[in-house]
């Protein structure tokens, strides 16, 4: 998980002191602990602590008097009307955003089927969505790739959105599939071929290299999960095949466990 860092000023014992602030949250989408873990440090002190959204300190007894004063100063910082950005609402939104992104990631990997294109931002978070400026308009760009271990294609599905908040809706303004090595396209939706051609002619080498890099990263990140799922599916299919090949006598006990003879139970099913 990415941990953010910034510099803040806290008033401790009536003195202003600068601290580096890092923060992190539990990324289990099923957990509702409502805790944010904060890390405060400077040349003299380094502490970490958990605060819930009621501003209660988890494990207060583990901190000494000096650390408690710093933590209480930080709580006042969160509540201060002068703090208009890194306030409690900011950290609530950060917490909810991380949980949501991890759920999307888990659902995306679980739902994957061979031949589908997997969106990069669904695995690495919506903040990794790219910006793209066409000759006429600015767009937010969602890129999706084939991550099948056996496939060597260089296709990327490109979804263009005019507003960032719409990215998760999967209703783009238009889309098409682009082969970033051959420079060709297919399957345009809500855009004609002439306009697609104009768009891809504006793709520079940096953007194409970004597609290559992100495709490689995505395959590396989820490839193991996909291999395990495909292997599990094959094993299940083999078990079903073997079970259908086994011949059961009409007068033998039914394999369903009912206690009846096979001919009077599941033979006709």
PDB file of C-alpha atoms in Angstrom:
ATOM      1  CA  UNK A   1       0.000   0.000   0.000  1.00  0.00           C
ATOM      2  CA  UNK A   2       1.167   3.500  -0.747  1.00  0.00           C
ATOM      3  CA  UNK A   3       1.870   5.575   2.364  1.00  0.00           C
ATOM      4  CA  UNK A   4       1.534   9.325   1.990  1.00  0.00           C
ATOM      5  CA  UNK A   5       3.854  11.822   3.671  1.00  0.00           C
ATOM      6  CA  UNK A   6       3.641  15.535   4.459  1.00  0.00           C
ATOM      7  CA  UNK A   7       5.020  18.109   6.906  1.00  0.00           C
ATOM      8  CA  UNK A   8       2.697  19.540   9.578  1.00  0.00           C
ATOM      9  CA  UNK A   9       3.164  21.920  12.495  1.00  0.00           C
ATOM     10  CA  UNK A  10       1.853  20.928  15.943  1.00  0.00           C
ATOM     11  CA  UNK A  11       1.779  22.984  19.121  1.00  0.00           C
ATOM     12  CA  UNK A  12       3.322  20.933  21.932  1.00  0.00           C
ATOM     13  CA  UNK A  13       3.829  22.544  25.375  1.00  0.00           C
ATOM     14  CA  UNK A  14       2.974  25.915  23.787  1.00  0.00           C
ATOM     15  CA  UNK A  15       5.786  25.517  21.232  1.00  0.00           C
ATOM     16  CA  UNK A  16       5.297  25.037  17.471  1.00  0.00           C
ATOM     17  CA  UNK A  17       7.104  21.907  16.276  1.00  0.00           C
ATOM     18  CA  UNK A  18       7.316  20.452  12.773  1.00  0.00           C
ATOM     19  CA  UNK A  19       6.651  16.762  12.178  1.00  0.00           C
ATOM     20  CA  UNK A  20       6.670  14.473   9.186  1.00  0.00           C
ATOM     21  CA  UNK A  21       3.255  12.841   8.946  1.00  0.00           C
ATOM     22  CA  UNK A  22       2.671   9.484   7.268  1.00  0.00           C
ATOM     23  CA  UNK A  23      -0.643   7.667   7.372  1.00  0.00           C
ATOM     24  CA  UNK A  24      -2.000   4.287   6.421  1.00  0.00           C
ATOM     25  CA  UNK A  25      -5.172   2.215   6.844  1.00  0.00           C
ATOM     26  CA  UNK A  26      -6.132  -1.444   6.928  1.00  0.00           C
ATOM     27  CA  UNK A  27      -6.963  -2.424   3.345  1.00  0.00           C
ATOM     28  CA  UNK A  28      -9.179  -5.418   4.138  1.00  0.00           C
ATOM     29  CA  UNK A  29     -12.557  -4.467   2.573  1.00  0.00           C
ATOM     30  CA  UNK A  30     -14.402  -6.651   5.107  1.00  0.00           C
ATOM     31  CA  UNK A  31     -12.871  -4.874   8.114  1.00  0.00           C
ATOM     32  CA  UNK A  32     -14.792  -1.967   9.664  1.00  0.00           C
ATOM     33  CA  UNK A  33     -12.250  -0.996  12.349  1.00  0.00           C
ATOM     34  CA  UNK A  34     -12.490   2.714  11.339  1.00  0.00           C
ATOM     35  CA  UNK A  35      -8.869   3.148  12.380  1.00  0.00           C
ATOM     36  CA  UNK A  36      -6.191   5.207  10.674  1.00  0.00           C
ATOM     37  CA  UNK A  37      -2.562   4.557  11.615  1.00  0.00           C
ATOM     38  CA  UNK A  38      -0.517   7.734  11.862  1.00  0.00           C
ATOM     39  CA  UNK A  39       3.278   8.084  11.948  1.00  0.00           C
ATOM     40  CA  UNK A  40       4.793  11.295  13.369  1.00  0.00           C
ATOM     41  CA  UNK A  41       8.532  11.891  13.346  1.00  0.00           C
ATOM     42  CA  UNK A  42      11.270  14.538  13.496  1.00  0.00           C
ATOM     43  CA  UNK A  43      14.886  14.584  14.720  1.00  0.00           C
ATOM     44  CA  UNK A  44      13.818  14.008  18.335  1.00  0.00           C
ATOM     45  CA  UNK A  45      10.880  11.642  18.242  1.00  0.00           C
ATOM     46  CA  UNK A  46       9.271   8.892  16.186  1.00  0.00           C
ATOM     47  CA  UNK A  47       5.880   7.493  17.141  1.00  0.00           C
ATOM     48  CA  UNK A  48       3.027   5.579  15.558  1.00  0.00           C
ATOM     49  CA  UNK A  49      -0.525   5.318  16.842  1.00  0.00           C
ATOM     50  CA  UNK A  50      -4.048   4.340  15.828  1.00  0.00           C
ATOM     51  CA  UNK A  51      -6.984   6.751  15.987  1.00  0.00           C
ATOM     52  CA  UNK A  52     -10.574   5.876  15.188  1.00  0.00           C
ATOM     53  CA  UNK A  53     -13.014   8.436  13.826  1.00  0.00           C
ATOM     54  CA  UNK A  54     -14.183   9.238  17.369  1.00  0.00           C
ATOM     55  CA  UNK A  55     -10.600  10.365  18.038  1.00  0.00           C
ATOM     56  CA  UNK A  56     -10.018   7.560  20.538  1.00  0.00           C
ATOM     57  CA  UNK A  57      -6.415   6.329  20.859  1.00  0.00           C
ATOM     58  CA  UNK A  58      -6.044   2.572  20.416  1.00  0.00           C
ATOM     59  CA  UNK A  59      -3.434   1.251  22.870  1.00  0.00           C
ATOM     60  CA  UNK A  60      -3.087   4.502  24.813  1.00  0.00           C
ATOM     61  CA  UNK A  61      -1.272   2.684  27.625  1.00  0.00           C
ATOM     62  CA  UNK A  62       1.593   1.853  25.226  1.00  0.00           C
ATOM     63  CA  UNK A  63       2.633   5.518  24.957  1.00  0.00           C
ATOM     64  CA  UNK A  64       4.554   7.640  27.439  1.00  0.00           C
ATOM     65  CA  UNK A  65       3.533  11.084  28.671  1.00  0.00           C
ATOM     66  CA  UNK A  66       5.505  12.949  25.999  1.00  0.00           C
ATOM     67  CA  UNK A  67       3.996  10.885  23.197  1.00  0.00           C
ATOM     68  CA  UNK A  68       0.461  11.355  24.554  1.00  0.00           C
ATOM     69  CA  UNK A  69       0.967  15.141  24.491  1.00  0.00           C
ATOM     70  CA  UNK A  70       2.052  14.946  20.849  1.00  0.00           C
ATOM     71  CA  UNK A  71      -0.896  12.719  19.955  1.00  0.00           C
ATOM     72  CA  UNK A  72      -3.328  15.080  21.715  1.00  0.00           C
ATOM     73  CA  UNK A  73      -1.794  18.001  19.813  1.00  0.00           C
ATOM     74  CA  UNK A  74      -2.332  16.072  16.598  1.00  0.00           C
ATOM     75  CA  UNK A  75      -5.985  15.479  17.542  1.00  0.00           C
ATOM     76  CA  UNK A  76      -6.384  19.225  18.015  1.00  0.00           C
ATOM     77  CA  UNK A  77      -4.753  19.693  14.624  1.00  0.00           C
ATOM     78  CA  UNK A  78      -7.397  17.411  13.048  1.00  0.00           C
ATOM     79  CA  UNK A  79     -10.198  19.346  14.736  1.00  0.00           C
ATOM     80  CA  UNK A  80      -8.814  22.832  14.083  1.00  0.00           C
ATOM     81  CA  UNK A  81     -11.028  25.034  11.845  1.00  0.00           C
ATOM     82  CA  UNK A  82      -7.799  26.442  10.380  1.00  0.00           C
ATOM     83  CA  UNK A  83      -6.911  23.012   9.066  1.00  0.00           C
ATOM     84  CA  UNK A  84      -9.060  23.047   5.947  1.00  0.00           C
ATOM     85  CA  UNK A  85      -7.556  20.095   4.108  1.00  0.00           C
ATOM     86  CA  UNK A  86      -5.959  17.406   6.284  1.00  0.00           C
ATOM     87  CA  UNK A  87      -8.888  17.245   8.669  1.00  0.00           C
ATOM     88  CA  UNK A  88     -10.959  14.337   9.915  1.00  0.00           C
ATOM     89  CA  UNK A  89     -13.125  14.319   6.779  1.00  0.00           C
ATOM     90  CA  UNK A  90     -10.012  13.946   4.628  1.00  0.00           C
ATOM     91  CA  UNK A  91      -8.906  10.836   6.507  1.00  0.00           C
ATOM     92  CA  UNK A  92     -12.416   9.376   6.475  1.00  0.00           C
ATOM     93  CA  UNK A  93     -12.511   9.753   2.709  1.00  0.00           C
ATOM     94  CA  UNK A  94      -9.027   8.261   2.433  1.00  0.00           C
ATOM     95  CA  UNK A  95     -10.106   5.282   4.573  1.00  0.00           C
ATOM     96  CA  UNK A  96     -13.277   4.700   2.544  1.00  0.00           C
ATOM     97  CA  UNK A  97     -11.394   5.140  -0.730  1.00  0.00           C
ATOM     98  CA  UNK A  98      -8.788   2.513   0.156  1.00  0.00           C
ATOM     99  CA  UNK A  99     -11.475   0.043   1.252  1.00  0.00           C
ATOM    100  CA  UNK A 100     -13.452   0.651  -1.935  1.00  0.00           C
ATOM    101  CA  UNK A 101     -10.411   0.247  -4.181  1.00  0.00           C
ATOM    102  CA  UNK A 102      -9.389  -2.992  -2.498  1.00  0.00           C
ATOM    103  CA  UNK A 103     -12.911  -4.379  -2.917  1.00  0.00           C
ATOM    104  CA  UNK A 104     -12.862  -3.421  -6.610  1.00  0.00           C
ATOM    105  CA  UNK A 105      -9.458  -5.093  -6.977  1.00  0.00           C
ATOM    106  CA  UNK A 106     -10.651  -8.288  -5.289  1.00  0.00           C
ATOM    107  CA  UNK A 107     -13.897  -8.411  -7.298  1.00  0.00           C
ATOM    108  CA  UNK A 108     -12.067  -7.679 -10.565  1.00  0.00           C
ATOM    109  CA  UNK A 109      -9.603 -10.548 -10.097  1.00  0.00           C
ATOM    110  CA  UNK A 110     -12.312 -12.943  -8.912  1.00  0.00           C
ATOM    111  CA  UNK A 111     -14.608 -12.167 -11.867  1.00  0.00           C
ATOM    112  CA  UNK A 112     -11.899 -12.431 -14.529  1.00  0.00           C
ATOM    113  CA  UNK A 113     -12.451 -14.835 -17.419  1.00  0.00           C
ATOM    114  CA  UNK A 114      -9.947 -15.802 -20.078  1.00  0.00           C
ATOM    115  CA  UNK A 115     -10.093 -13.400 -23.021  1.00  0.00           C
ATOM    116  CA  UNK A 116     -11.284 -10.409 -20.974  1.00  0.00           C
ATOM    117  CA  UNK A 117      -9.318  -7.200 -20.684  1.00  0.00           C
ATOM    118  CA  UNK A 118      -8.524  -6.240 -17.086  1.00  0.00           C
ATOM    119  CA  UNK A 119      -8.525  -2.490 -16.207  1.00  0.00           C
ATOM    120  CA  UNK A 120      -5.232  -1.319 -14.727  1.00  0.00           C
ATOM    121  CA  UNK A 121      -6.918   1.214 -12.348  1.00  0.00           C
ATOM    122  CA  UNK A 122      -9.207  -1.522 -10.968  1.00  0.00           C
ATOM    123  CA  UNK A 123      -6.117  -3.338  -9.674  1.00  0.00           C
ATOM    124  CA  UNK A 124      -3.821  -0.439  -8.767  1.00  0.00           C
ATOM    125  CA  UNK A 125      -6.471   2.159  -7.786  1.00  0.00           C
ATOM    126  CA  UNK A 126      -8.394   4.903  -9.575  1.00  0.00           C
ATOM    127  CA  UNK A 127      -5.633   7.399  -8.823  1.00  0.00           C
ATOM    128  CA  UNK A 128      -3.524   5.591 -11.450  1.00  0.00           C
ATOM    129  CA  UNK A 129      -5.967   6.582 -14.211  1.00  0.00           C
ATOM    130  CA  UNK A 130      -4.209   8.662 -16.830  1.00  0.00           C
ATOM    131  CA  UNK A 131      -5.002  12.022 -18.316  1.00  0.00           C
ATOM    132  CA  UNK A 132      -5.043  12.453 -22.094  1.00  0.00           C
ATOM    133  CA  UNK A 133      -5.440  15.608 -24.137  1.00  0.00           C
ATOM    134  CA  UNK A 134      -6.751  15.136 -27.664  1.00  0.00           C
ATOM    135  CA  UNK A 135      -6.504  17.912 -30.274  1.00  0.00           C
ATOM    136  CA  UNK A 136      -9.977  19.040 -29.157  1.00  0.00           C
ATOM    137  CA  UNK A 137     -10.547  17.971 -25.551  1.00  0.00           C
ATOM    138  CA  UNK A 138      -9.064  16.657 -22.304  1.00  0.00           C
ATOM    139  CA  UNK A 139     -10.041  13.196 -21.111  1.00  0.00           C
ATOM    140  CA  UNK A 140      -9.392  10.807 -18.273  1.00  0.00           C
ATOM    141  CA  UNK A 141      -8.185   7.492 -19.629  1.00  0.00           C
ATOM    142  CA  UNK A 142      -8.818   4.009 -18.249  1.00  0.00           C
ATOM    143  CA  UNK A 143      -6.579   1.335 -19.804  1.00  0.00           C
ATOM    144  CA  UNK A 144      -7.359  -2.405 -19.765  1.00  0.00           C
ATOM    145  CA  UNK A 145      -5.120  -5.288 -20.847  1.00  0.00           C
ATOM    146  CA  UNK A 146      -5.202  -8.990 -21.618  1.00  0.00           C
ATOM    147  CA  UNK A 147      -3.463 -10.718 -18.725  1.00  0.00           C
ATOM    148  CA  UNK A 148      -3.906 -14.355 -19.806  1.00  0.00           C
ATOM    149  CA  UNK A 149      -0.581 -16.123 -19.082  1.00  0.00           C
ATOM    150  CA  UNK A 150      -0.656 -17.893 -22.467  1.00  0.00           C
ATOM    151  CA  UNK A 151      -1.405 -14.758 -24.514  1.00  0.00           C
ATOM    152  CA  UNK A 152       1.294 -12.546 -26.001  1.00  0.00           C
ATOM    153  CA  UNK A 153      -0.983  -9.908 -27.579  1.00  0.00           C
ATOM    154  CA  UNK A 154      -0.204  -6.218 -27.138  1.00  0.00           C
ATOM    155  CA  UNK A 155      -3.790  -4.951 -27.084  1.00  0.00           C
ATOM    156  CA  UNK A 156      -4.979  -2.284 -24.689  1.00  0.00           C
ATOM    157  CA  UNK A 157      -8.625  -1.356 -24.258  1.00  0.00           C
ATOM    158  CA  UNK A 158      -8.851   2.436 -24.012  1.00  0.00           C
ATOM    159  CA  UNK A 159     -11.858   3.988 -22.266  1.00  0.00           C
ATOM    160  CA  UNK A 160     -12.164   7.785 -22.543  1.00  0.00           C
ATOM    161  CA  UNK A 161     -14.087   9.775 -19.892  1.00  0.00           C
ATOM    162  CA  UNK A 162     -14.673  13.518 -19.833  1.00  0.00           C
ATOM    163  CA  UNK A 163     -15.091  13.536 -16.016  1.00  0.00           C
ATOM    164  CA  UNK A 164     -12.917  11.704 -13.498  1.00  0.00           C
ATOM    165  CA  UNK A 165     -15.785  10.684 -11.217  1.00  0.00           C
ATOM    166  CA  UNK A 166     -17.388   8.741 -14.066  1.00  0.00           C
ATOM    167  CA  UNK A 167     -14.450   6.348 -14.434  1.00  0.00           C
ATOM    168  CA  UNK A 168     -15.838   3.781 -12.013  1.00  0.00           C
ATOM    169  CA  UNK A 169     -19.195   3.741 -13.799  1.00  0.00           C
ATOM    170  CA  UNK A 170     -17.808   1.972 -16.879  1.00  0.00           C
ATOM    171  CA  UNK A 171     -19.867   4.251 -19.146  1.00  0.00           C
ATOM    172  CA  UNK A 172     -17.138   6.052 -21.107  1.00  0.00           C
ATOM    173  CA  UNK A 173     -17.718   8.689 -23.729  1.00  0.00           C
ATOM    174  CA  UNK A 174     -16.123   6.305 -26.223  1.00  0.00           C
ATOM    175  CA  UNK A 175     -13.703   3.383 -26.385  1.00  0.00           C
ATOM    176  CA  UNK A 176     -11.637   1.222 -28.720  1.00  0.00           C
ATOM    177  CA  UNK A 177      -8.962  -1.482 -28.591  1.00  0.00           C
ATOM    178  CA  UNK A 178      -5.477  -0.351 -29.580  1.00  0.00           C
ATOM    179  CA  UNK A 179      -2.458  -2.513 -30.422  1.00  0.00           C
ATOM    180  CA  UNK A 180       0.364  -0.448 -28.963  1.00  0.00           C
ATOM    181  CA  UNK A 181       3.065  -2.337 -30.910  1.00  0.00           C
ATOM    182  CA  UNK A 182       1.421  -2.389 -34.347  1.00  0.00           C
ATOM    183  CA  UNK A 183      -0.283   0.997 -33.981  1.00  0.00           C
ATOM    184  CA  UNK A 184      -3.617  -0.419 -35.196  1.00  0.00           C
ATOM    185  CA  UNK A 185      -7.092  -0.342 -33.635  1.00  0.00           C
ATOM    186  CA  UNK A 186     -10.361  -2.294 -33.624  1.00  0.00           C
ATOM    187  CA  UNK A 187     -13.817  -2.409 -32.018  1.00  0.00           C
ATOM    188  CA  UNK A 188     -14.522   1.352 -31.758  1.00  0.00           C
ATOM    189  CA  UNK A 189     -17.658   2.234 -29.751  1.00  0.00           C
ATOM    190  CA  UNK A 190     -19.331   5.685 -29.863  1.00  0.00           C
ATOM    191  CA  UNK A 191     -16.594   7.012 -32.141  1.00  0.00           C
ATOM    192  CA  UNK A 192     -16.050   6.650 -35.880  1.00  0.00           C
ATOM    193  CA  UNK A 193     -12.887   5.170 -37.375  1.00  0.00           C
ATOM    194  CA  UNK A 194     -11.708   8.485 -38.793  1.00  0.00           C
ATOM    195  CA  UNK A 195     -11.680  10.111 -35.355  1.00  0.00           C
ATOM    196  CA  UNK A 196      -9.955   7.088 -33.824  1.00  0.00           C
ATOM    197  CA  UNK A 197      -7.230   7.383 -36.430  1.00  0.00           C
ATOM    198  CA  UNK A 198      -6.741  11.060 -35.590  1.00  0.00           C
ATOM    199  CA  UNK A 199      -6.480  10.196 -31.899  1.00  0.00           C
ATOM    200  CA  UNK A 200      -3.874   7.464 -32.252  1.00  0.00           C
ATOM    201  CA  UNK A 201      -1.804   9.672 -34.539  1.00  0.00           C
ATOM    202  CA  UNK A 202      -1.462  12.012 -31.554  1.00  0.00           C
ATOM    203  CA  UNK A 203      -0.131   9.202 -29.293  1.00  0.00           C
ATOM    204  CA  UNK A 204       3.529   9.933 -28.589  1.00  0.00           C
ATOM    205  CA  UNK A 205       6.252   7.417 -27.733  1.00  0.00           C
ATOM    206  CA  UNK A 206       6.007   8.225 -24.007  1.00  0.00           C
ATOM    207  CA  UNK A 207       2.348   7.160 -23.954  1.00  0.00           C
ATOM    208  CA  UNK A 208       3.080   3.955 -25.885  1.00  0.00           C
ATOM    209  CA  UNK A 209       5.917   3.149 -23.475  1.00  0.00           C
ATOM    210  CA  UNK A 210       3.503   3.732 -20.597  1.00  0.00           C
ATOM    211  CA  UNK A 211       1.108   1.173 -22.114  1.00  0.00           C
ATOM    212  CA  UNK A 212       3.975  -1.348 -22.369  1.00  0.00           C
ATOM    213  CA  UNK A 213       5.028  -0.727 -18.763  1.00  0.00           C
ATOM    214  CA  UNK A 214       1.526  -0.919 -17.310  1.00  0.00           C
ATOM    215  CA  UNK A 215       0.709  -4.096 -19.269  1.00  0.00           C
ATOM    216  CA  UNK A 216       3.838  -5.750 -17.863  1.00  0.00           C
ATOM    217  CA  UNK A 217       3.082  -4.538 -14.319  1.00  0.00           C
ATOM    218  CA  UNK A 218      -0.507  -5.802 -14.488  1.00  0.00           C
ATOM    219  CA  UNK A 219       0.515  -9.245 -15.731  1.00  0.00           C
ATOM    220  CA  UNK A 220       3.118  -9.505 -12.984  1.00  0.00           C
ATOM    221  CA  UNK A 221       0.683  -8.336 -10.292  1.00  0.00           C
ATOM    222  CA  UNK A 222      -2.237 -10.656 -11.083  1.00  0.00           C
ATOM    223  CA  UNK A 223      -0.627 -13.413 -13.169  1.00  0.00           C
ATOM    224  CA  UNK A 224      -0.148 -15.745 -10.181  1.00  0.00           C
ATOM    225  CA  UNK A 225      -3.794 -15.334  -9.123  1.00  0.00           C
ATOM    226  CA  UNK A 226      -5.000 -16.097 -12.643  1.00  0.00           C
ATOM    227  CA  UNK A 227      -2.775 -19.175 -12.988  1.00  0.00           C
ATOM    228  CA  UNK A 228      -4.108 -20.545  -9.685  1.00  0.00           C
ATOM    229  CA  UNK A 229      -7.710 -19.937 -10.774  1.00  0.00           C
ATOM    230  CA  UNK A 230      -7.216 -21.581 -14.167  1.00  0.00           C
ATOM    231  CA  UNK A 231      -5.487 -24.543 -12.521  1.00  0.00           C
ATOM    232  CA  UNK A 232      -8.340 -24.898 -10.028  1.00  0.00           C
ATOM    233  CA  UNK A 233     -10.923 -24.812 -12.844  1.00  0.00           C
ATOM    234  CA  UNK A 234      -9.068 -27.555 -14.736  1.00  0.00           C
ATOM    235  CA  UNK A 235      -8.909 -29.767 -11.626  1.00  0.00           C
ATOM    236  CA  UNK A 236     -12.649 -29.275 -11.014  1.00  0.00           C
ATOM    237  CA  UNK A 237     -13.428 -30.126 -14.640  1.00  0.00           C
ATOM    238  CA  UNK A 238     -11.310 -33.308 -14.435  1.00  0.00           C
ATOM    239  CA  UNK A 239     -13.085 -34.401 -11.235  1.00  0.00           C
ATOM    240  CA  UNK A 240     -16.483 -33.899 -12.876  1.00  0.00           C
ATOM    241  CA  UNK A 241     -15.345 -35.842 -15.939  1.00  0.00           C
ATOM    242  CA  UNK A 242     -14.124 -38.751 -13.804  1.00  0.00           C
ATOM    243  CA  UNK A 243     -17.354 -38.820 -11.774  1.00  0.00           C
ATOM    244  CA  UNK A 244     -19.430 -39.045 -14.966  1.00  0.00           C
ATOM    245  CA  UNK A 245     -17.277 -41.934 -16.248  1.00  0.00           C
ATOM    246  CA  UNK A 246     -17.808 -44.066 -13.122  1.00  0.00           C
ATOM    247  CA  UNK A 247     -20.460 -46.731 -13.700  1.00  0.00           C
ATOM    248  CA  UNK A 248     -22.806 -47.431 -10.790  1.00  0.00           C
ATOM    249  CA  UNK A 249     -24.847 -50.602 -10.608  1.00  0.00           C
ATOM    250  CA  UNK A 250     -28.658 -50.213 -10.535  1.00  0.00           C
ATOM    251  CA  UNK A 251     -28.890 -52.005  -7.206  1.00  0.00           C
ATOM    252  CA  UNK A 252     -25.900 -50.327  -5.580  1.00  0.00           C
ATOM    253  CA  UNK A 253     -26.352 -47.579  -2.928  1.00  0.00           C
ATOM    254  CA  UNK A 254     -26.912 -44.189  -4.544  1.00  0.00           C
ATOM    255  CA  UNK A 255     -23.756 -42.010  -4.359  1.00  0.00           C
ATOM    256  CA  UNK A 256     -25.860 -39.016  -3.246  1.00  0.00           C
ATOM    257  CA  UNK A 257     -26.001 -40.551   0.238  1.00  0.00           C
ATOM    258  CA  UNK A 258     -29.780 -40.970   0.442  1.00  0.00           C
ATOM    259  CA  UNK A 259     -29.512 -44.642   1.518  1.00  0.00           C
ATOM    260  CA  UNK A 260     -31.732 -45.756  -1.373  1.00  0.00           C
ATOM    261  CA  UNK A 261     -30.706 -47.936  -4.272  1.00  0.00           C
ATOM    262  CA  UNK A 262     -29.341 -46.075  -7.272  1.00  0.00           C
ATOM    263  CA  UNK A 263     -32.242 -47.219  -9.523  1.00  0.00           C
ATOM    264  CA  UNK A 264     -34.805 -45.719  -7.135  1.00  0.00           C
ATOM    265  CA  UNK A 265     -32.975 -42.479  -6.548  1.00  0.00           C
ATOM    266  CA  UNK A 266     -30.714 -40.605  -8.975  1.00  0.00           C
ATOM    267  CA  UNK A 267     -30.537 -43.019 -11.940  1.00  0.00           C
ATOM    268  CA  UNK A 268     -33.099 -41.093 -13.982  1.00  0.00           C
ATOM    269  CA  UNK A 269     -31.745 -37.618 -13.167  1.00  0.00           C
TER     270      UNK A 269
END
